[in-house]
Short mmCIF file of N, CA and C in Angstrom, two decimals:
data_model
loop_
_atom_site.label_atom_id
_atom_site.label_comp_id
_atom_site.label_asym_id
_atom_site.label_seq_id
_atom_site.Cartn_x
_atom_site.Cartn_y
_atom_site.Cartn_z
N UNK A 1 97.38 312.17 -95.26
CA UNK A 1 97.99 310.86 -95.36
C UNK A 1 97.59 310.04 -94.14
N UNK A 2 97.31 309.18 -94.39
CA UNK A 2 96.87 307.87 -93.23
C UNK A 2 97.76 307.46 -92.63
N UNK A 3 98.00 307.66 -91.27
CA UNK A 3 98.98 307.19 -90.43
C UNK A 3 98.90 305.20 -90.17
N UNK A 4 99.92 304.81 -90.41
CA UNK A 4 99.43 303.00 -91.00
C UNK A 4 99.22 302.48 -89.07
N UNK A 5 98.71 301.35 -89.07
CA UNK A 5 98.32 301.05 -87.51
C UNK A 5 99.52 300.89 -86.55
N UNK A 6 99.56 301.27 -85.61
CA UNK A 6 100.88 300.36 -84.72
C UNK A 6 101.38 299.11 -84.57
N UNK A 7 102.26 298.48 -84.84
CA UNK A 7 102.52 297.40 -84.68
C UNK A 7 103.53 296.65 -83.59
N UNK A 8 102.56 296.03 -82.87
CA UNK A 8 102.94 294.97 -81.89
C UNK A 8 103.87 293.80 -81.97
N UNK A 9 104.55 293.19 -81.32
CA UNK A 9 104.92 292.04 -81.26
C UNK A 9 105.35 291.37 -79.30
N UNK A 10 104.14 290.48 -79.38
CA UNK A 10 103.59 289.88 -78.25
C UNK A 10 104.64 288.88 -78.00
N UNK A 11 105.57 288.72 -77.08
CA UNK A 11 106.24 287.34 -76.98
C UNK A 11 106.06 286.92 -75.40
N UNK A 12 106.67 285.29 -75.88
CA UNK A 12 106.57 284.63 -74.81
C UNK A 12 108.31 284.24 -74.67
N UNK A 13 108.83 284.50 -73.09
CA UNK A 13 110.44 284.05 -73.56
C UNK A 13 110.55 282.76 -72.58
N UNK A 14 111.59 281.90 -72.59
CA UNK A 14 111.80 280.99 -71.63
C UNK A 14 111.10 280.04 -71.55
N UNK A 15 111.00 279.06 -70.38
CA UNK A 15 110.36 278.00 -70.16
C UNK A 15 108.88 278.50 -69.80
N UNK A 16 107.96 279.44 -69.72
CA UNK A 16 106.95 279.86 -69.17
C UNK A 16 106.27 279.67 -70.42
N UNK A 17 105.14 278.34 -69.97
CA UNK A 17 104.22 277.61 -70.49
C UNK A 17 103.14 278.25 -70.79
N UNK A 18 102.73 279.57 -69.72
CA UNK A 18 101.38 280.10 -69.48
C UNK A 18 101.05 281.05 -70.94
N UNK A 19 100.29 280.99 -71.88
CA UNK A 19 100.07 281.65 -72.91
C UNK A 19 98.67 282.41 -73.06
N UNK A 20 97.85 282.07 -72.12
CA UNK A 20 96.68 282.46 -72.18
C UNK A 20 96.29 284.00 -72.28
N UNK A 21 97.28 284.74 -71.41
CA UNK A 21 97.02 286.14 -70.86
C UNK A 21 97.61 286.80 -72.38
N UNK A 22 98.68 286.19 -72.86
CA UNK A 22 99.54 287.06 -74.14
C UNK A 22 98.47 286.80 -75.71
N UNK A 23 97.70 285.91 -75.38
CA UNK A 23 96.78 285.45 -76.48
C UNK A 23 96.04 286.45 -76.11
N UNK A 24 95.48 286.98 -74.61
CA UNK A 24 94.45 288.12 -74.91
C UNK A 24 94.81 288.85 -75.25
N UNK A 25 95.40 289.76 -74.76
CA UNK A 25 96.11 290.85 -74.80
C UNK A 25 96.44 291.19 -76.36
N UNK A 26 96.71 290.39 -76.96
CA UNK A 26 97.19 290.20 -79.01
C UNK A 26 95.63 290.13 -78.91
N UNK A 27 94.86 289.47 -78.57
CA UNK A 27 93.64 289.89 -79.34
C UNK A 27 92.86 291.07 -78.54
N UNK A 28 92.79 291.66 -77.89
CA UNK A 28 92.33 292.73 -78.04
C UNK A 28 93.50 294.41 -78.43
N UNK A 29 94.84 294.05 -78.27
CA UNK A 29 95.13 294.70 -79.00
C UNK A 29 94.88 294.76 -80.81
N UNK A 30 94.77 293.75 -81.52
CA UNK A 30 94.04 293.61 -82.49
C UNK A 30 92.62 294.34 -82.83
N UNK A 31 91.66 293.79 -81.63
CA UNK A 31 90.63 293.84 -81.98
C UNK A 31 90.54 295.64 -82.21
N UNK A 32 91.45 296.27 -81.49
CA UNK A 32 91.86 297.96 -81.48
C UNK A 32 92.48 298.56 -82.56
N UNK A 33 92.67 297.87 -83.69
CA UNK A 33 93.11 298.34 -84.67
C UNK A 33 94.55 298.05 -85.24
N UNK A 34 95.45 297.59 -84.11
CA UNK A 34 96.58 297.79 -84.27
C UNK A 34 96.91 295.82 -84.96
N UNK A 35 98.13 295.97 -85.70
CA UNK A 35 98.81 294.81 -86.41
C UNK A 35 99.46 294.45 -84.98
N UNK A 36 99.48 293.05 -85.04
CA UNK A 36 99.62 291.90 -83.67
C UNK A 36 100.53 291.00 -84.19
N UNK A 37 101.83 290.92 -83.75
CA UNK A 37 102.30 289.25 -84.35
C UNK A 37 102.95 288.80 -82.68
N UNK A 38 102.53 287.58 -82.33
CA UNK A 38 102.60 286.78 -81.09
C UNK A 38 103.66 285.91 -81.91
N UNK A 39 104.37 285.44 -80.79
CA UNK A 39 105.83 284.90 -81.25
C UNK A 39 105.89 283.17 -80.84
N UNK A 40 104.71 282.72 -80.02
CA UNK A 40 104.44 281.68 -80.02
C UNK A 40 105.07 281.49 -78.37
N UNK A 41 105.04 279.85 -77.95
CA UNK A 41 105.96 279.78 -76.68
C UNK A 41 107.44 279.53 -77.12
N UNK A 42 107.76 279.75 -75.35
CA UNK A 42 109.50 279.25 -75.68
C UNK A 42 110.80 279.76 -76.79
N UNK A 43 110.52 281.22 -76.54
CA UNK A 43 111.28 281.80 -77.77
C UNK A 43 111.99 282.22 -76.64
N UNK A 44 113.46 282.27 -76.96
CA UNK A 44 115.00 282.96 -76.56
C UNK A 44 114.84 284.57 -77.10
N UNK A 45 115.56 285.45 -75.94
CA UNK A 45 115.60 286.88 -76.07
C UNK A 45 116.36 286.86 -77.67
N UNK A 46 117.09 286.38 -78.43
CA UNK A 46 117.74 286.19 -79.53
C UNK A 46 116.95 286.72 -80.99
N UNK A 47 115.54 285.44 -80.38
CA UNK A 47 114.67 285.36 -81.77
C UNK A 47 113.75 286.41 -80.92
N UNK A 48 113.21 286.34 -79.94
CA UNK A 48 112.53 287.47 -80.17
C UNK A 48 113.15 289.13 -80.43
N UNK A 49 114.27 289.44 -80.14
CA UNK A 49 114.58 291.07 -80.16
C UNK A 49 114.97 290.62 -82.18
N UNK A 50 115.29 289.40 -82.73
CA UNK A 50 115.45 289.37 -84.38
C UNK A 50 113.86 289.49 -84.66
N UNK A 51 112.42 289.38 -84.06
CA UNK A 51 111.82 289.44 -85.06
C UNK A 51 111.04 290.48 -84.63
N UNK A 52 111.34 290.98 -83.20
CA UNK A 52 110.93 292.71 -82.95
C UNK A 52 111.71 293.79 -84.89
N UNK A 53 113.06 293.30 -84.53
CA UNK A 53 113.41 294.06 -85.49
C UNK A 53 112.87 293.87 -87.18
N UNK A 54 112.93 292.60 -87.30
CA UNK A 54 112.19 291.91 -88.66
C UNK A 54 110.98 292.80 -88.98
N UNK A 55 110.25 292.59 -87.53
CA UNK A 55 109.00 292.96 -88.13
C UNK A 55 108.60 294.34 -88.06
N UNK A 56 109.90 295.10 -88.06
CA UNK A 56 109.55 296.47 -87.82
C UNK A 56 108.67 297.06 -86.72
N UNK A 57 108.63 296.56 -85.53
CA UNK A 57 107.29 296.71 -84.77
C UNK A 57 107.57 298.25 -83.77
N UNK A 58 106.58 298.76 -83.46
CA UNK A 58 106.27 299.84 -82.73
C UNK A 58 106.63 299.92 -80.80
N UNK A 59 106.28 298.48 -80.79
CA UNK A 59 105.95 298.70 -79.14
C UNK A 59 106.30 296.85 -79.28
N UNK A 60 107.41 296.36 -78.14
CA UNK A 60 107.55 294.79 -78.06
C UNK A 60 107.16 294.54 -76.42
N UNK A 61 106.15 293.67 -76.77
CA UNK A 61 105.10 293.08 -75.37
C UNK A 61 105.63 292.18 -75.06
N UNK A 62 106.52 292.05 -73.83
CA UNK A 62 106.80 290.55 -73.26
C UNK A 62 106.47 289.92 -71.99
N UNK A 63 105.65 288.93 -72.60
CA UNK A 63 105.13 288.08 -71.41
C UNK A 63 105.94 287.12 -70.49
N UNK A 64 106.06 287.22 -68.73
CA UNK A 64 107.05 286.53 -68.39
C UNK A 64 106.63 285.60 -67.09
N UNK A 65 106.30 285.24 -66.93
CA UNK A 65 105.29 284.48 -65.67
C UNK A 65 106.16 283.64 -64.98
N UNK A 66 107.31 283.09 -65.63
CA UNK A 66 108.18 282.33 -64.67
C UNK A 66 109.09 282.71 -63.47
N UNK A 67 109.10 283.86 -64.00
CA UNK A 67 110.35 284.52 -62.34
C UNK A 67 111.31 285.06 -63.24
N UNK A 68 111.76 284.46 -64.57
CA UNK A 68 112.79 284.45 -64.95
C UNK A 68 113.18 286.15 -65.54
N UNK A 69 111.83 287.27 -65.49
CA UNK A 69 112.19 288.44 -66.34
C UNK A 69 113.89 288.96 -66.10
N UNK A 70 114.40 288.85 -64.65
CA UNK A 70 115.44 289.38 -64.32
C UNK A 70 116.71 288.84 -65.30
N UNK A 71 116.58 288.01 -65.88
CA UNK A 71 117.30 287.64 -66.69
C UNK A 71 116.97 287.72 -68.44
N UNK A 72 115.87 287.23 -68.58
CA UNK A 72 115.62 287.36 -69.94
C UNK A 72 115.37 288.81 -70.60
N UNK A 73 115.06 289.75 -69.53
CA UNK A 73 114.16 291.10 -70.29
C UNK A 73 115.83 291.80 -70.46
N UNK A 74 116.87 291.83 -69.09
CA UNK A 74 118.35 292.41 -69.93
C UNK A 74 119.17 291.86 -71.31
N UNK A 75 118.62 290.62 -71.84
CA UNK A 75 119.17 289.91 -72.57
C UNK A 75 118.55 290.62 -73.87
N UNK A 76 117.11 290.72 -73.98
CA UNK A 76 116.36 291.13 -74.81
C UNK A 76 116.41 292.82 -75.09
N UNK A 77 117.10 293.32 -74.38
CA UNK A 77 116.97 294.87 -74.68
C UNK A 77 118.67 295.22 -74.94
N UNK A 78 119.60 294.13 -74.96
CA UNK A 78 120.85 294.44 -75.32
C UNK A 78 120.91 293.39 -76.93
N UNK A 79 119.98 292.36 -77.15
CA UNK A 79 119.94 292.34 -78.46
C UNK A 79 119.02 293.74 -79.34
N UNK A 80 118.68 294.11 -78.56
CA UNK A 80 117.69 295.19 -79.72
C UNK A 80 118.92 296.36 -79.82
N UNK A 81 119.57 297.08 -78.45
CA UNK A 81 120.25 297.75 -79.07
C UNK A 81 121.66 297.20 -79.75
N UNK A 82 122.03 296.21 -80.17
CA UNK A 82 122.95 295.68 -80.88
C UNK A 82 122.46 295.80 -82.13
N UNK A 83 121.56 295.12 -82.06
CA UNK A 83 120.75 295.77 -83.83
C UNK A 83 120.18 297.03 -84.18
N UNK A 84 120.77 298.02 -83.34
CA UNK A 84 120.00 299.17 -83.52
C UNK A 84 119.08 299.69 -83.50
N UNK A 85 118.22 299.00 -82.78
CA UNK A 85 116.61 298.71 -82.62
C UNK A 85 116.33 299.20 -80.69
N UNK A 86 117.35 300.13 -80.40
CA UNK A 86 117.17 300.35 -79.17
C UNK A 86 115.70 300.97 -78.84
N UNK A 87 115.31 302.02 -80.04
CA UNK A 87 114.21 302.66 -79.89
C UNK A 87 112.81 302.04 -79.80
N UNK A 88 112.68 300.69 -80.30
CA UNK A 88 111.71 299.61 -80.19
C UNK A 88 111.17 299.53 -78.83
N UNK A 89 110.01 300.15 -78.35
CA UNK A 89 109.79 300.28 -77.37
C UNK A 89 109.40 298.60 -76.49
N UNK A 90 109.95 298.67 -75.01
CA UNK A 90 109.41 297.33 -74.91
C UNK A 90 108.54 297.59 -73.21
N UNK A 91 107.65 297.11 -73.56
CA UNK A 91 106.75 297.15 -72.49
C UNK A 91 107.00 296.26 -71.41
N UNK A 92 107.33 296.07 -70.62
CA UNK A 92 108.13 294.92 -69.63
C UNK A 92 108.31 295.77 -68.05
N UNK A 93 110.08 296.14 -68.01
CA UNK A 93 110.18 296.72 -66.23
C UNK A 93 111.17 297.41 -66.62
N UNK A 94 110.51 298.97 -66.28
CA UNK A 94 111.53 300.31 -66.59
C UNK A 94 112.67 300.15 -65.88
N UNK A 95 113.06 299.34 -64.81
CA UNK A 95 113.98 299.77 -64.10
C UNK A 95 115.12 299.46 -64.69
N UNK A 96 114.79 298.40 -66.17
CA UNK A 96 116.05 298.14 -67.46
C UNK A 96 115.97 299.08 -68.71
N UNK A 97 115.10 299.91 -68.68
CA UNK A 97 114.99 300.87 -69.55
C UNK A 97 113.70 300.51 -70.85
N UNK A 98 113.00 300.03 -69.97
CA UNK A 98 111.53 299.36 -70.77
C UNK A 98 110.99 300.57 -70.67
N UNK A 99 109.71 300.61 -71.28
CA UNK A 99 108.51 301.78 -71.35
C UNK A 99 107.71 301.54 -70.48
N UNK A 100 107.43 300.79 -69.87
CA UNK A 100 106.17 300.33 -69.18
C UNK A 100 105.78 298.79 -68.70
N UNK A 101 105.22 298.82 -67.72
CA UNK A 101 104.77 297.76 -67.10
C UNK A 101 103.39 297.12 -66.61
N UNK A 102 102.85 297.04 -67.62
CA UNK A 102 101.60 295.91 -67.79
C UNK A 102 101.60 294.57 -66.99
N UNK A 103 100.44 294.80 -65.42
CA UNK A 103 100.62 293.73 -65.07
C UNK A 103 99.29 292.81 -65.22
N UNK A 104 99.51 291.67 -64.90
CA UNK A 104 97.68 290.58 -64.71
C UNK A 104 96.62 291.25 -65.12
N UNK A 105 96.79 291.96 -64.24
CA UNK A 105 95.02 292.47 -63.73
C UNK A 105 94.53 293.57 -64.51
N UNK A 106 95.45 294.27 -65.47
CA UNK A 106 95.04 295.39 -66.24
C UNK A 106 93.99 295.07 -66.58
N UNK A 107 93.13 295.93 -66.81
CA UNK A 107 91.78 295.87 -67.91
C UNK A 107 92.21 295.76 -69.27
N UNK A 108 91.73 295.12 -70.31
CA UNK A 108 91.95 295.11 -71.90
C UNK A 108 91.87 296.68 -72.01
N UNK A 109 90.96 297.48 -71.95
CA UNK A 109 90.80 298.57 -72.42
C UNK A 109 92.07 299.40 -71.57
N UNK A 110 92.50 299.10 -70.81
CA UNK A 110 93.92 300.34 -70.67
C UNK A 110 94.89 299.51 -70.85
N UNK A 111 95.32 298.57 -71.19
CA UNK A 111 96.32 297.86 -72.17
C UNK A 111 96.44 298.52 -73.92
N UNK A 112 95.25 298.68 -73.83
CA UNK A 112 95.20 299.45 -75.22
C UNK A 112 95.29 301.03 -75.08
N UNK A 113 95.09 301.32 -74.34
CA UNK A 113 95.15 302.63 -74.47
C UNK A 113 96.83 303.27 -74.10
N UNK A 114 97.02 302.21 -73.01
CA UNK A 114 98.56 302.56 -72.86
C UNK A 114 99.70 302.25 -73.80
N UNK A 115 99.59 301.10 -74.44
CA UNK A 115 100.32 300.87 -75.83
C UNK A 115 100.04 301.88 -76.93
N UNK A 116 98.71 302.51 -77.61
CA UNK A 116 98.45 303.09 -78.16
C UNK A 116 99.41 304.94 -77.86
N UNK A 117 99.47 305.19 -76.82
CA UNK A 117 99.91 306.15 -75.80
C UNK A 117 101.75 305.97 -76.28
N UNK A 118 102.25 304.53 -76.14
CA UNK A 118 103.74 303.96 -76.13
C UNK A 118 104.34 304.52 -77.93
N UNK A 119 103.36 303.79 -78.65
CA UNK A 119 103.17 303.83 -79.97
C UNK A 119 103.12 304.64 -80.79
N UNK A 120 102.24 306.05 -79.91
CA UNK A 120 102.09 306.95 -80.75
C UNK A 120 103.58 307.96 -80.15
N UNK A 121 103.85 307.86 -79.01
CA UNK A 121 105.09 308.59 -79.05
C UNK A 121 106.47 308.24 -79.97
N UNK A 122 106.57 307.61 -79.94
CA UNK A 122 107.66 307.03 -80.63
C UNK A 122 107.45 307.43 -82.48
N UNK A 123 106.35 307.52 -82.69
CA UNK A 123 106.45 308.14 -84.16
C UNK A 123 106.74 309.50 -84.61
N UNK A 124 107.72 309.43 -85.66
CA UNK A 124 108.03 310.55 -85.79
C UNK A 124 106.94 312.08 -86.58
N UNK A 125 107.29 312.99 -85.55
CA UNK A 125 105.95 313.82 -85.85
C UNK A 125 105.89 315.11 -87.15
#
């Protein structure tokens, strides 16, 4: 049986304008096989942990460039476990109980390999 691809969901939260780096990152996680949905700018921890869960996703990527993570990334990991979606892995700052921390300067190719790594644990074996 074919294990179906991992699925991502790339967001942007808050006033942080900068979209460039979360556009790569969705496209070369893409270009790796895996299903990508980017959440656009200016989304509230609200809509993004509703469409982590919507979209059933594997691993939730959040991009935060303003300063503001200290606030938005606890907001976003107490809507997921409210919806029961605690296990939704989110790539951000472990020290709130994220998986991992992807910064600037990563290379594309270990962005993928470390999500892929996030992704495949979390499935059940």
């Amino acid at each position: 049986m074919a294990q179906r691809p991992f699925r991502v969901l790339v967001a942007k939260v808050g006033l942080d304008g900068h979209d460039r780096g979360a556009k790569i990152v969705a496209r070369c996680l893409r270009d790796a096989g895996m299903d990508v949905i980017y959440t656009g700018l200016h989304r509230t921890p609200e809509e993004v942990a509703a469409a982590a869960v919507q979209e059933d996703v594997d691993v939730l990527g959040v991009s935060v460039l303003s300063g503001a993570h200290m606030t938005l990334i606890p907001r976003i990991v107490e809507q997921l476990r409210q919806a029961q979606a605690g296990d939704i892995l989110v790539a951000a700052l472990r020290a709130m109980g994220v998986a991992d921390v992807v910064l600037q300067d990563t290379p594309p190719d270990v962005i993928v390999t470390r999500i892929r790594a996030l992704a495949a644990a979390r499935q059940p074996r």
